Coordinates of C-alpha atoms in Angstrom, one line a residue:
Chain Y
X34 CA 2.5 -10.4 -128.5
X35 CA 0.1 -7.5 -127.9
X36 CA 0.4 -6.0 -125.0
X37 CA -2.0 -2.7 -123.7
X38 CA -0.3 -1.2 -120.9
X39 CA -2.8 1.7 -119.2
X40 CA -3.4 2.9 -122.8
X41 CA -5.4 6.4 -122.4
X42 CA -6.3 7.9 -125.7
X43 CA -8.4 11.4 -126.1
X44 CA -9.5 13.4 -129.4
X45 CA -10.2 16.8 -129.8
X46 CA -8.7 17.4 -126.5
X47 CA -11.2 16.2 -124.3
X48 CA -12.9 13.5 -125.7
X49 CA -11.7 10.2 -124.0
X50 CA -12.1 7.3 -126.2
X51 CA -10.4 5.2 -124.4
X52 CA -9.0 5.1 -120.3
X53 CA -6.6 3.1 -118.4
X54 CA -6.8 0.3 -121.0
X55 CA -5.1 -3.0 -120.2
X56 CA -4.8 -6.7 -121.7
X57 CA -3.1 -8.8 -124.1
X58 CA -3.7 -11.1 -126.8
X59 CA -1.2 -14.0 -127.3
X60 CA 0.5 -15.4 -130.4
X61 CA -2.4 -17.2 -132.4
X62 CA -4.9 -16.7 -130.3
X63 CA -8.4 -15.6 -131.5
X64 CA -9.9 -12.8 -129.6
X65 CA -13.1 -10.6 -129.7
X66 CA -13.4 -7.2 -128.9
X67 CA -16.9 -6.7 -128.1
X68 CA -19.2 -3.3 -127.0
X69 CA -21.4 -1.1 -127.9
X70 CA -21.0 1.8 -130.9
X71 CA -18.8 4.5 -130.0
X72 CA -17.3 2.3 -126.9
X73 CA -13.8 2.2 -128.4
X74 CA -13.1 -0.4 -130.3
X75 CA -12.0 0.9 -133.7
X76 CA -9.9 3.1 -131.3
X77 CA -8.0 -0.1 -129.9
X78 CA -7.5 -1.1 -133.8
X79 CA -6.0 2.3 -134.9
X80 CA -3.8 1.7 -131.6
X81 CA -2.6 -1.5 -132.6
X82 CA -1.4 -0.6 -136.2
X83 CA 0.0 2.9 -134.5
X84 CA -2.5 4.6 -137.1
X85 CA -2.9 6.8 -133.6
X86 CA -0.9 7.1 -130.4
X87 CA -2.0 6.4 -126.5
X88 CA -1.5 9.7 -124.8
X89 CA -0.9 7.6 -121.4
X90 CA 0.6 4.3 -121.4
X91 CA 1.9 2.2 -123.4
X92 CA 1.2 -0.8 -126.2
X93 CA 3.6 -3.3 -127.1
X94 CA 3.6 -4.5 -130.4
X95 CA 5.6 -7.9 -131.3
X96 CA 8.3 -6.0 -130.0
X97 CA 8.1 -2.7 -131.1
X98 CA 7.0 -0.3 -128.3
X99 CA 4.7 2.7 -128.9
X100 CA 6.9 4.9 -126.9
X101 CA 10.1 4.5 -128.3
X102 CA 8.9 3.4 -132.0
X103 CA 10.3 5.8 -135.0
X104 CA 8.2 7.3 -137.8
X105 CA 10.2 5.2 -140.6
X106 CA 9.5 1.8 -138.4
X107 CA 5.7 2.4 -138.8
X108 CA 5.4 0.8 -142.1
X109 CA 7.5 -2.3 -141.2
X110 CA 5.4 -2.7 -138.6
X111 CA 1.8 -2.6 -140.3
X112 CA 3.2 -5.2 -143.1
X113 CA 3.4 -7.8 -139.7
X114 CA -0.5 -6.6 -139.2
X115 CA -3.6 -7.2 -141.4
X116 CA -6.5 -4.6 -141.4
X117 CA -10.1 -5.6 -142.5
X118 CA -13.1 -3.3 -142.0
X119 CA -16.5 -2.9 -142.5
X120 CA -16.2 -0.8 -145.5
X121 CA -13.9 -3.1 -147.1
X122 CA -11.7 -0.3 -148.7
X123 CA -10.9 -1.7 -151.7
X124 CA -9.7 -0.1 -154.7
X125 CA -12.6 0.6 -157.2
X126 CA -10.3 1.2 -160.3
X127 CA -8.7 -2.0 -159.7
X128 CA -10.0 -5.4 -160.1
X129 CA -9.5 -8.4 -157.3
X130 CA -6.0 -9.7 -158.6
X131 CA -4.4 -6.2 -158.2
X132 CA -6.1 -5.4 -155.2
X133 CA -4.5 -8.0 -153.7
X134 CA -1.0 -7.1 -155.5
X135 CA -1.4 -3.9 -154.3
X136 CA -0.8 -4.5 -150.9
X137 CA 3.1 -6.7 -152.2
X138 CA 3.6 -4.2 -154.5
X139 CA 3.6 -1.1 -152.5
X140 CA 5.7 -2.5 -150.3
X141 CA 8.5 -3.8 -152.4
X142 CA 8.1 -7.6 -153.0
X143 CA 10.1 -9.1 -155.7
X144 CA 7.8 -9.6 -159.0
X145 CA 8.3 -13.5 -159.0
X146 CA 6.6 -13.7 -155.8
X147 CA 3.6 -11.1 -156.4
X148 CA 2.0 -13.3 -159.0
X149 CA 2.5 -16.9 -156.7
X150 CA 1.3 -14.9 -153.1
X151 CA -1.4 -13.3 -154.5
X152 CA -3.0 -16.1 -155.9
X153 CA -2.3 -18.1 -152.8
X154 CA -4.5 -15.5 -150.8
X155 CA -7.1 -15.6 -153.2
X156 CA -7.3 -18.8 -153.0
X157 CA -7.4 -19.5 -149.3
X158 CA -10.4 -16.8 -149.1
X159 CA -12.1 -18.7 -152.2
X160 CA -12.0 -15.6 -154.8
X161 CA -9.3 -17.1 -157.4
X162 CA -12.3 -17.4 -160.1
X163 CA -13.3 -13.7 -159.5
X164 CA -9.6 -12.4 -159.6
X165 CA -10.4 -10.4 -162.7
X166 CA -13.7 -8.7 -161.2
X167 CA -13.7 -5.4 -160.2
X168 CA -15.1 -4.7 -156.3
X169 CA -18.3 -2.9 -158.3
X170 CA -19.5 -6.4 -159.5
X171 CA -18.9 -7.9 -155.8
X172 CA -21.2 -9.0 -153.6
X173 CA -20.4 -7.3 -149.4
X174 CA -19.4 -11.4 -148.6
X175 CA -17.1 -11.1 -151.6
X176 CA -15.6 -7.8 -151.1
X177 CA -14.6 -8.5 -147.7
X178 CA -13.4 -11.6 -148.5
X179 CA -11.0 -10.0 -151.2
X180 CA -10.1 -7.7 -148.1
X181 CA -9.3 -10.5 -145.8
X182 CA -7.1 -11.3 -148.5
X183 CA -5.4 -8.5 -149.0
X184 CA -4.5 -8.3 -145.5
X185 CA -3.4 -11.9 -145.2
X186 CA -1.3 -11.8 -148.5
X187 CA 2.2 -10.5 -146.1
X188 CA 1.5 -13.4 -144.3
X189 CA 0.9 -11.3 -141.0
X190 CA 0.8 -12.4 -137.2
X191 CA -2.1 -10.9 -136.5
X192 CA -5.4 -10.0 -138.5
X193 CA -7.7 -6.7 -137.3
X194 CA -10.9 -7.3 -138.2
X195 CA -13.0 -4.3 -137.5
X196 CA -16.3 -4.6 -137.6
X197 CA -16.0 -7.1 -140.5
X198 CA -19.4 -8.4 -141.4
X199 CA -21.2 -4.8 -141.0
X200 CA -21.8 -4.4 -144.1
X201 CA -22.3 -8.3 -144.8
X202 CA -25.8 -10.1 -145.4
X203 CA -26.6 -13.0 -142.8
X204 CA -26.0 -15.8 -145.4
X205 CA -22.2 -14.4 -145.7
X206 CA -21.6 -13.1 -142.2
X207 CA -21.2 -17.5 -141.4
X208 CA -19.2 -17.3 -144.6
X209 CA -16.5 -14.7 -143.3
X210 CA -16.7 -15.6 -140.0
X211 CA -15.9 -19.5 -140.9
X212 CA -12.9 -17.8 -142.9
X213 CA -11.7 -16.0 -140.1
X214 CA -11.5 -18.7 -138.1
X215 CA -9.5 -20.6 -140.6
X216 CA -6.8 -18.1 -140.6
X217 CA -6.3 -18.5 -137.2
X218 CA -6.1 -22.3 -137.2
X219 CA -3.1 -21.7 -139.5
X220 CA -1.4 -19.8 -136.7
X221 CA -2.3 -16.0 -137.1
X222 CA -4.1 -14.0 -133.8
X223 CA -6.7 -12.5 -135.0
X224 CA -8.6 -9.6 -133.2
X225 CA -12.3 -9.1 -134.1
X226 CA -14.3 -5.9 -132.8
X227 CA -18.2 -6.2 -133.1
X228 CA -21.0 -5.3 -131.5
X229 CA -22.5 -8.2 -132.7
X230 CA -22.7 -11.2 -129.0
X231 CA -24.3 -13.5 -131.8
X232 CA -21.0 -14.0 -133.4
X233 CA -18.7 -15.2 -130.5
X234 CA -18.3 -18.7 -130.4
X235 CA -18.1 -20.5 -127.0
X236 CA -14.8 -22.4 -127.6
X237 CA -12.8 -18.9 -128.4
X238 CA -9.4 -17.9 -126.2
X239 CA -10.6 -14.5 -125.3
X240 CA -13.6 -11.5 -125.3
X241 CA -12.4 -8.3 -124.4
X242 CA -15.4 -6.1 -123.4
X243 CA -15.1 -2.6 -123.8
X244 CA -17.8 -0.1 -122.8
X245 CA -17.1 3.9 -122.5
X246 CA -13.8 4.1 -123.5
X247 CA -13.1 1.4 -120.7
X248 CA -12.0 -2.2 -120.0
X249 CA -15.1 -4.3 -118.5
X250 CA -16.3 -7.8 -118.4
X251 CA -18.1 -9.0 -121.8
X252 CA -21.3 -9.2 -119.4
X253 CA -21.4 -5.7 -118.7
X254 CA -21.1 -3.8 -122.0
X255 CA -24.9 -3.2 -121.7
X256 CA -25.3 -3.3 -118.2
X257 CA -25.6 -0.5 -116.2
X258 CA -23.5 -1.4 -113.4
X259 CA -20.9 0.7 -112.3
X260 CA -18.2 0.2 -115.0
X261 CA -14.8 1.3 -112.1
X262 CA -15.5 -2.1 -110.3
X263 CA -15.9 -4.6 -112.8
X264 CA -13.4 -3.7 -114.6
X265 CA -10.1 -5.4 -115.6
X266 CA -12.1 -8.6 -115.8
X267 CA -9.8 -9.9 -117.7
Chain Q
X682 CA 11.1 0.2 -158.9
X683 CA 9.4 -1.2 -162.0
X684 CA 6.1 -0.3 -159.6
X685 CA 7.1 3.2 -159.1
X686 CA 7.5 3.8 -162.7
X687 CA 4.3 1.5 -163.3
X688 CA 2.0 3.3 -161.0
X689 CA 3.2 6.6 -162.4
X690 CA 2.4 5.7 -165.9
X691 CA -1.2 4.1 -165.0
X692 CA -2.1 6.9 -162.8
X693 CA -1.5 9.1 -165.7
X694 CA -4.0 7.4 -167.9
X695 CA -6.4 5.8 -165.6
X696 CA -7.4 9.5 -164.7
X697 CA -7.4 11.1 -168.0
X698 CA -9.5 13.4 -167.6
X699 CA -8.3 14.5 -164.6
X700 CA -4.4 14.5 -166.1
X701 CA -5.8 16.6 -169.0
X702 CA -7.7 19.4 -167.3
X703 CA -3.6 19.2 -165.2
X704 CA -1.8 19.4 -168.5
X705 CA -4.2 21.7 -169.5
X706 CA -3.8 23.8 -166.8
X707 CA -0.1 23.2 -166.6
X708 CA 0.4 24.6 -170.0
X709 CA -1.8 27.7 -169.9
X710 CA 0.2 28.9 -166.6
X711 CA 3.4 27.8 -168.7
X712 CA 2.6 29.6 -172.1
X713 CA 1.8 32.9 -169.7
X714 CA 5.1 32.8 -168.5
X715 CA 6.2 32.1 -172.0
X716 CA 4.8 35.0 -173.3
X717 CA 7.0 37.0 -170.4
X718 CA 10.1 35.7 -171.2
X719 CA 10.3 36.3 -174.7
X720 CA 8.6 39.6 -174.2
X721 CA 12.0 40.2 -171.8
X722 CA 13.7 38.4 -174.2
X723 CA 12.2 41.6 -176.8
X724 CA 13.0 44.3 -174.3
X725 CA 16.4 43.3 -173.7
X726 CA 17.2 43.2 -177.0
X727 CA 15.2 46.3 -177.5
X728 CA 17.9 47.9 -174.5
X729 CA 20.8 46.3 -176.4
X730 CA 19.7 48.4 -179.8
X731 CA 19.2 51.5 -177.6
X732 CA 22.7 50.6 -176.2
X733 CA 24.6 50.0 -179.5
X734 CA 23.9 53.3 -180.7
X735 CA 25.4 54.9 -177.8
X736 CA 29.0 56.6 -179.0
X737 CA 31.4 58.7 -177.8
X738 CA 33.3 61.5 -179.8
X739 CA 36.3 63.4 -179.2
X740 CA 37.2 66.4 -181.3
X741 CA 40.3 66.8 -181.8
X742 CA 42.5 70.5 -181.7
X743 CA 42.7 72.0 -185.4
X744 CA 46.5 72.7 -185.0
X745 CA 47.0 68.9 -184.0
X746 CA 49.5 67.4 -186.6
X747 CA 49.7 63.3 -187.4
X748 CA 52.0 62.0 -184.9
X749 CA 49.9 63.9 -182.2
X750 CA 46.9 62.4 -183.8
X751 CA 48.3 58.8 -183.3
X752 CA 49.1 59.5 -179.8
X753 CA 46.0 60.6 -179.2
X754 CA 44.5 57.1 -180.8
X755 CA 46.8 55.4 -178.8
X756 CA 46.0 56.4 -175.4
X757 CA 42.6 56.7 -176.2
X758 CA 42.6 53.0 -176.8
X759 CA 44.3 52.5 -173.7
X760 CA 42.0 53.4 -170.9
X761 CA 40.1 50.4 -169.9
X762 CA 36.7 50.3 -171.6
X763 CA 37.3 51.6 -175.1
X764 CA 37.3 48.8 -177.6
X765 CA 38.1 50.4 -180.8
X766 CA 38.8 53.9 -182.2
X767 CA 37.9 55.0 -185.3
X768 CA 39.6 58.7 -186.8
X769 CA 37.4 61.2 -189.2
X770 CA 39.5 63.4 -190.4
X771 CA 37.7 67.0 -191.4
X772 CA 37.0 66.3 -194.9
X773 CA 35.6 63.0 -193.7
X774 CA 33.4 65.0 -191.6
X775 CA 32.3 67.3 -194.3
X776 CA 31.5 64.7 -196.6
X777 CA 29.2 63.1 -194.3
X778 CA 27.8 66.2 -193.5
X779 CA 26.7 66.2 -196.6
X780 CA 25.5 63.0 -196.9
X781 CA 23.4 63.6 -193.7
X782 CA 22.1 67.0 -194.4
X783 CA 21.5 66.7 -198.4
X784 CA 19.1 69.4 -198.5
X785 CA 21.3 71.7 -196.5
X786 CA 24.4 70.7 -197.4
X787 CA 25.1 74.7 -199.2
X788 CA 24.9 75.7 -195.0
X789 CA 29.0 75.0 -195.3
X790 CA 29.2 77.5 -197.9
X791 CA 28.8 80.0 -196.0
X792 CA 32.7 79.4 -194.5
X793 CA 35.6 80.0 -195.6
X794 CA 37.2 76.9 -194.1
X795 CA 35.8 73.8 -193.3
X796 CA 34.7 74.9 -190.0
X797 CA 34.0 70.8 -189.0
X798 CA 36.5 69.3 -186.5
X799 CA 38.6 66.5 -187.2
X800 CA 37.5 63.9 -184.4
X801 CA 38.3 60.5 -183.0
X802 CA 34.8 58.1 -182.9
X803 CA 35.1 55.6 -179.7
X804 CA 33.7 52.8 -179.4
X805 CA 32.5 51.7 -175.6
X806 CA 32.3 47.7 -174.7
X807 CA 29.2 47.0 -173.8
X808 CA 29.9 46.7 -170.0
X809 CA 31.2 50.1 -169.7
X810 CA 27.6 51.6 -171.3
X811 CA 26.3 52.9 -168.2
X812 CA 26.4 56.5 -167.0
X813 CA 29.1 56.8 -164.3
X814 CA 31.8 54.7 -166.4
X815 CA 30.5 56.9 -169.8
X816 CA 31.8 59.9 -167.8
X817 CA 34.6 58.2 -166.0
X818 CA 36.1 57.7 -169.7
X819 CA 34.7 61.1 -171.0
X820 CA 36.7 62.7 -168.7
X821 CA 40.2 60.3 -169.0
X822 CA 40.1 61.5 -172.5
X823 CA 39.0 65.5 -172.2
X824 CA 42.7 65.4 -170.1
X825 CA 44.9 64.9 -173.5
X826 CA 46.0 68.3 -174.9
X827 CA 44.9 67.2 -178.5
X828 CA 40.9 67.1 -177.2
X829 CA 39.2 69.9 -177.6
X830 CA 35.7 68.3 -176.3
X831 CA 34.1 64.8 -175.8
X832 CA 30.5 64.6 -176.4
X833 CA 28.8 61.3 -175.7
X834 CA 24.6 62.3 -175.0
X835 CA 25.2 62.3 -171.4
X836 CA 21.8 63.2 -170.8
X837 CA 20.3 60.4 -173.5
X838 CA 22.1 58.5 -171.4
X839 CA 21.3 58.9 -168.2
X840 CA 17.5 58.7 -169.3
X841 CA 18.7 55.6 -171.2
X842 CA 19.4 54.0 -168.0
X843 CA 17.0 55.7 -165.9
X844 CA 14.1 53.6 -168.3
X845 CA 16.2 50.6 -168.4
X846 CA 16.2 50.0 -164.4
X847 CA 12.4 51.1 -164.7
X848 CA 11.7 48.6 -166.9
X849 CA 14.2 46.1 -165.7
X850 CA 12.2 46.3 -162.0
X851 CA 9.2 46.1 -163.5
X852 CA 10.1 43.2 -165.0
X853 CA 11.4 41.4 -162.0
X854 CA 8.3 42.1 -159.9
X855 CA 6.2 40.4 -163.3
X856 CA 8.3 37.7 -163.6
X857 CA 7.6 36.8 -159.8
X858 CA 4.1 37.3 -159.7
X859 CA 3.7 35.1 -163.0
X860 CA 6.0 32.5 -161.7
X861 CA 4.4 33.0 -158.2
X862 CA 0.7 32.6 -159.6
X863 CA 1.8 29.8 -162.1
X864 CA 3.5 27.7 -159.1
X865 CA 0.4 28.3 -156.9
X866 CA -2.5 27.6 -160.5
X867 CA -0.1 24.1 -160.9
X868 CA 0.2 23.4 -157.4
X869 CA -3.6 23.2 -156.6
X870 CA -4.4 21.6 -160.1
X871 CA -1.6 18.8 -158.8
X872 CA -3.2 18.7 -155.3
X873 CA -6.7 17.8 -156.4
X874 CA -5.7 15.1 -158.4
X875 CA -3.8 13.8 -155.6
X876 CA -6.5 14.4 -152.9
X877 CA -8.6 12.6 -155.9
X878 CA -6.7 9.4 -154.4
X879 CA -6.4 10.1 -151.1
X880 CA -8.3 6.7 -150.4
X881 CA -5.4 4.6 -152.2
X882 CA -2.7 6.8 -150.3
X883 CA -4.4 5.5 -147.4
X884 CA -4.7 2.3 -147.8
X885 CA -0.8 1.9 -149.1
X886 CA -0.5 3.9 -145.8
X887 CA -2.5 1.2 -144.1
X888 CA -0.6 -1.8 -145.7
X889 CA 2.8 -0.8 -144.9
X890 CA 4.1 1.3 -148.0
X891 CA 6.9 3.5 -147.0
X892 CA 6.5 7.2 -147.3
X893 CA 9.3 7.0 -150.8
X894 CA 7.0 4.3 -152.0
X895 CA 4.0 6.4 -151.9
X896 CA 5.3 9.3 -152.7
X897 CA 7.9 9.0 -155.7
X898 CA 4.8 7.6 -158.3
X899 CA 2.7 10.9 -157.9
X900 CA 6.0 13.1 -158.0
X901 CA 7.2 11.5 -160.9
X902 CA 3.4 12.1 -162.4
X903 CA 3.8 15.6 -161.4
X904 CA 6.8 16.0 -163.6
X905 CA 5.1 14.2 -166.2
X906 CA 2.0 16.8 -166.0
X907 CA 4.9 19.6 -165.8
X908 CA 6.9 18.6 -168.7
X909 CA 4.2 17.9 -171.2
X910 CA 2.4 20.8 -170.0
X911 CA 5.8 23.1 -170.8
X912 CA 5.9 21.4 -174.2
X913 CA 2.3 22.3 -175.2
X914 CA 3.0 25.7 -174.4
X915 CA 6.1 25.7 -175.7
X916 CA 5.0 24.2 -178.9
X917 CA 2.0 27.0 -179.3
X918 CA 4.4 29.7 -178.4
X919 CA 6.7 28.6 -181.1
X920 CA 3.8 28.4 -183.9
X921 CA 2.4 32.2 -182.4
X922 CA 5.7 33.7 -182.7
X923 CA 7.1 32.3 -185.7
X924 CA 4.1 33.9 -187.5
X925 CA 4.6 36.8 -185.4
X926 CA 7.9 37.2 -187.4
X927 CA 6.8 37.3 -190.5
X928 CA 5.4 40.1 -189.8
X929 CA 7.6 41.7 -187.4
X930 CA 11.3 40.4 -188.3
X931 CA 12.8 42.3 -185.7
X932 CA 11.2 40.5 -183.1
X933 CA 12.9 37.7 -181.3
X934 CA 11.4 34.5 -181.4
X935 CA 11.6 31.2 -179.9
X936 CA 14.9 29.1 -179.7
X937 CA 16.0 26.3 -178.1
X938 CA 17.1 28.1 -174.6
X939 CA 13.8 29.5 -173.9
X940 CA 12.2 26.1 -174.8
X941 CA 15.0 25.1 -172.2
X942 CA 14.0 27.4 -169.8
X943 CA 10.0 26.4 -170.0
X944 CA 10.5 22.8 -170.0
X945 CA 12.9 23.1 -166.5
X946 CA 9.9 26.0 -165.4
X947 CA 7.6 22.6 -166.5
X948 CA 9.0 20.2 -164.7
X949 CA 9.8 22.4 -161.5
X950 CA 6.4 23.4 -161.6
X951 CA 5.6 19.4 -161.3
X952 CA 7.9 18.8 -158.8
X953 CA 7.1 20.9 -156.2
X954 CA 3.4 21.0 -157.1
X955 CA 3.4 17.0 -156.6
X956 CA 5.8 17.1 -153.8
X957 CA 4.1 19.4 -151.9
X958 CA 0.4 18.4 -152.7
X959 CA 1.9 14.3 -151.5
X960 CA 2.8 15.6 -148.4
X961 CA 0.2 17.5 -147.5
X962 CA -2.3 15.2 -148.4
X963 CA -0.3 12.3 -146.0
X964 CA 0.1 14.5 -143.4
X965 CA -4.0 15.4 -143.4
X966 CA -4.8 12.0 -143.5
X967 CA -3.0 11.2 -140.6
X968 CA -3.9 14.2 -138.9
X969 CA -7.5 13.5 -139.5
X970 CA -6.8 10.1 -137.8
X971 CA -5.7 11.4 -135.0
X972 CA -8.3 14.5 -134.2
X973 CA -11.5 12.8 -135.0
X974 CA -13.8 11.1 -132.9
X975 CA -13.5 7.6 -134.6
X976 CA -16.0 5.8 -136.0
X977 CA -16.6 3.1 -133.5

């Protein structure tokens, strides 16, 4: 479903945030993306929604290819992908309800279905009784969980969850998390970059570890072993 | 669609002050270029005056009897740019003499005869009112025998025209820098409220809006800012000019073609202000994105 093909990705020129990436993450499948700050996971994420381009290789995305892909396909393609982060990125002048809207309504849905989907996603994150609170009177738990819903509301096949309990206390972090992994018991992949080992569960499909811009083992994002011969571990 | 319209309308009010201090702006840069037109408006009317009084005479022979008289009219009347004649006989000539020289008017005295010519007044359609046609027609009728002379001011004339093409260039190159400095004022005033939501131009970037979805609310808001803008000023310019005429009734004031002409400036302003300012702040976004050392 999402395929990284030798993916190479440099900014400013010479800055290599990411080299020779390769792996894929299956339809439904729950995956973590774990290493260090700065390793290259947010770059992955921006990859995946084709927010930026690969300079080398290639990423496969439910079909549409990053080579081939046209400037007017982009947005069709991000309404198939949700996009949480750690700074939620909600809108402060709007409250919960329209927040969620938002997302159907800038992309053309019909007006009947607005009102029925939004309040669907708010209440399969848990948020329908705060739908008229603005992000302001939030709690971090509660703001990303408006987020989550905003990114599930299109009913996408995968959710990006980047970095999503940064910014979330403890007591919520289980919260989100537990949330997360309801989504993808209902059949949506869902991609979660942290730094955070704590959060992996032992039961989950697949940990991609990234560390320098590069593929590696989970194991080995802190280790200082040469990173050229453990890599592609998976 | 009902969004687009929506979003238009809320963005206008959910930042007033931000649409105000736009309006604002909007109409100041509007009522300056106000203030040109009808002062072009002024001059050209001004010209036209100037213009209007310019007349050509032909003095006719003294020996030239009636029927040579209505030939003369005639073919007078037929060379292309003369739209009426007009005959003054000599007593007709003497009598206004006297009418314009009252105080003088015993200098005739002095003759024996009426020493004025008979002459032939012609009257020059506007588009022929410029120096090289003046003379073109000046000489056409110096050719009949009956004409002793043509006089038309040749020299008032040609300094006529001189100031006319001064002023008309001047003109021009203030009518482009205004226009100029109004599109660049509304344009910037348009950007910053744009850039003010560059985070939810992001994030319908992020959830899949398409680039016409995005952009048609703020353009339409940018017409929105332009037209009321133009109205303001158009409104103040009206009040400012119609007591301007009670004191100078010459002057020309506001009508309903230079209101015209402000509210299209108004909403062109918008337009491209909004269009512009949309695009610019999509593209830096996504540039942005794609120079920057993510945050990881």
């Amino acid at each position: 479903m999402i395929e990284f093909s030798n993916v190479s990705k440099s900014f400013q020129g010479d800055w290599l945030a990411l080299k020779n990436a390769s792996f894929k993450i299956n339809k439904g499948e729950f995956a973590f993306l774990i290493g260090k700050s700065g390793a290259g996971k947010s770059t992955i994420m921006k990859l995946i929604y084709l927010d930026i381009f690969p300079e080398d290789g290639y990423i496969n995305i439910a079909g549409y290819d990053s080579r081939t892909i046209k400037r007017k396909d982009i947005p069709f393609l991000r309404r198939k992908i949700g996009v949480i982060f750690q700074d939620f990125k909600l809108l402060p002048d709007r409250n919960v309800y329209d927040n969620v809207a938002f997302a159907l309504k800038v992309t053309g849905e019909s007006y009947r279905n607005i009102r029925k989907k939004t309040l669907d996603a708010l209440a399969s994150v848990k948020m329908s009784h705060k739908r008229n609170s603005y992000p302001y009177q939030l709690s971090g738990g509660e703001q990303q969980k408006v987020a989550i819903a905003r990114a599930i509301v299109r009913e996408p096949f995968i959710l990006l969850a980047d970095e999503p309990t940064g910014n979330v206390d403890p007591e919520n972090t289980a919260g989100i998390m537990n949330l997360l992994f309801e989504i993808n018991t209902l059949g949506t992949a869902v991609l979660m970059a942290t730094h955070d080992h704590s959060l992996i569960k032992k039961d989950i499909n697949q940990v991609i570890g990234i560390r320098d811009g590069k593929i590696v083992k989970p194991e080995n994002i802190f280790s200082k072993l040469d990173i050229e011969e453990t890599e592609s571990a998976l | 669609m009902i969004y687009i319209f929506q979003e238009a309308f809320k963005g206008f009010f959910k930042n007033k002050s931000m649409s105000l201090i736009t309006v604002g702006i909007v109409s100041v840069s509007i009522f300056i270029f106000g203030l040109f037109i009808i002062g072009t408006a002024n001059l050209m009317n001004l010209i036209k005056l100037a213009e209007d009084k310019i007349e050509m005479v032909a003095y006719i022979n003294e020996n030239t009897n009636e029927n040579g008289i209505q030939s003369v009219r005639n073919n007078i009347l037929s060379i292309a740019g003369v739209q009426s004649v007009e005959y003054i006989s000599k007593e007709q000539a003497k009598e206004q003499f006297i009418k314009d020289f009252k105080d003088n008017a015993n200098l005739l005295e002095v003759f024996e005869n009426n020493p004025l010519p008979a002459s032939i007044k012609v009257h020059i359609s506007i588009a022929y009112k410029n120096p090289e046609n003046l003379k073109n027609i000046s000489e056409k009728i110096a050719l009949f025998k009956e004409v002793s002379d043509v006089d038309y001011g040749a020299e008032w004339v040609d300094e006529l025209d001189r100031a006319v093409k001064f002023l008309f260039i001047i003109d021009i190159i203030l009518g482009i820098i205004i226009a100029l400095a109004s599109v660049f004022i509304v344009f910037n005033t348009i950007r910053l409220t744009i850039m003010a939501r560059k985070d939810q131009i992001d994030i319908m970037d992020l959830v899949g809006a398409t680039e016409s979805y995005i952009e048609i609310p703020y353009i339409i808001e940018g017409i929105f800012h332009g037209l009321l803008g133009s109205l303001i000023s158009a409104g103040i310019l009206y009040l400012l000019f119609s007591f301007l005429s009670t004191k100078f009734p010459a002057l020309i004031s506001m009508n309903n073609s230079i209101i015209c002409i402000l509210a299209i400036f108004g909403v062109f302003l918008g337009f491209i202000g909004s269009i512009m300012s949309v695009k610019q702040c999509l593209s830096e976004i996504r540039d942005f994105k794609s120079r920057k050392k993510v945050k990881i």
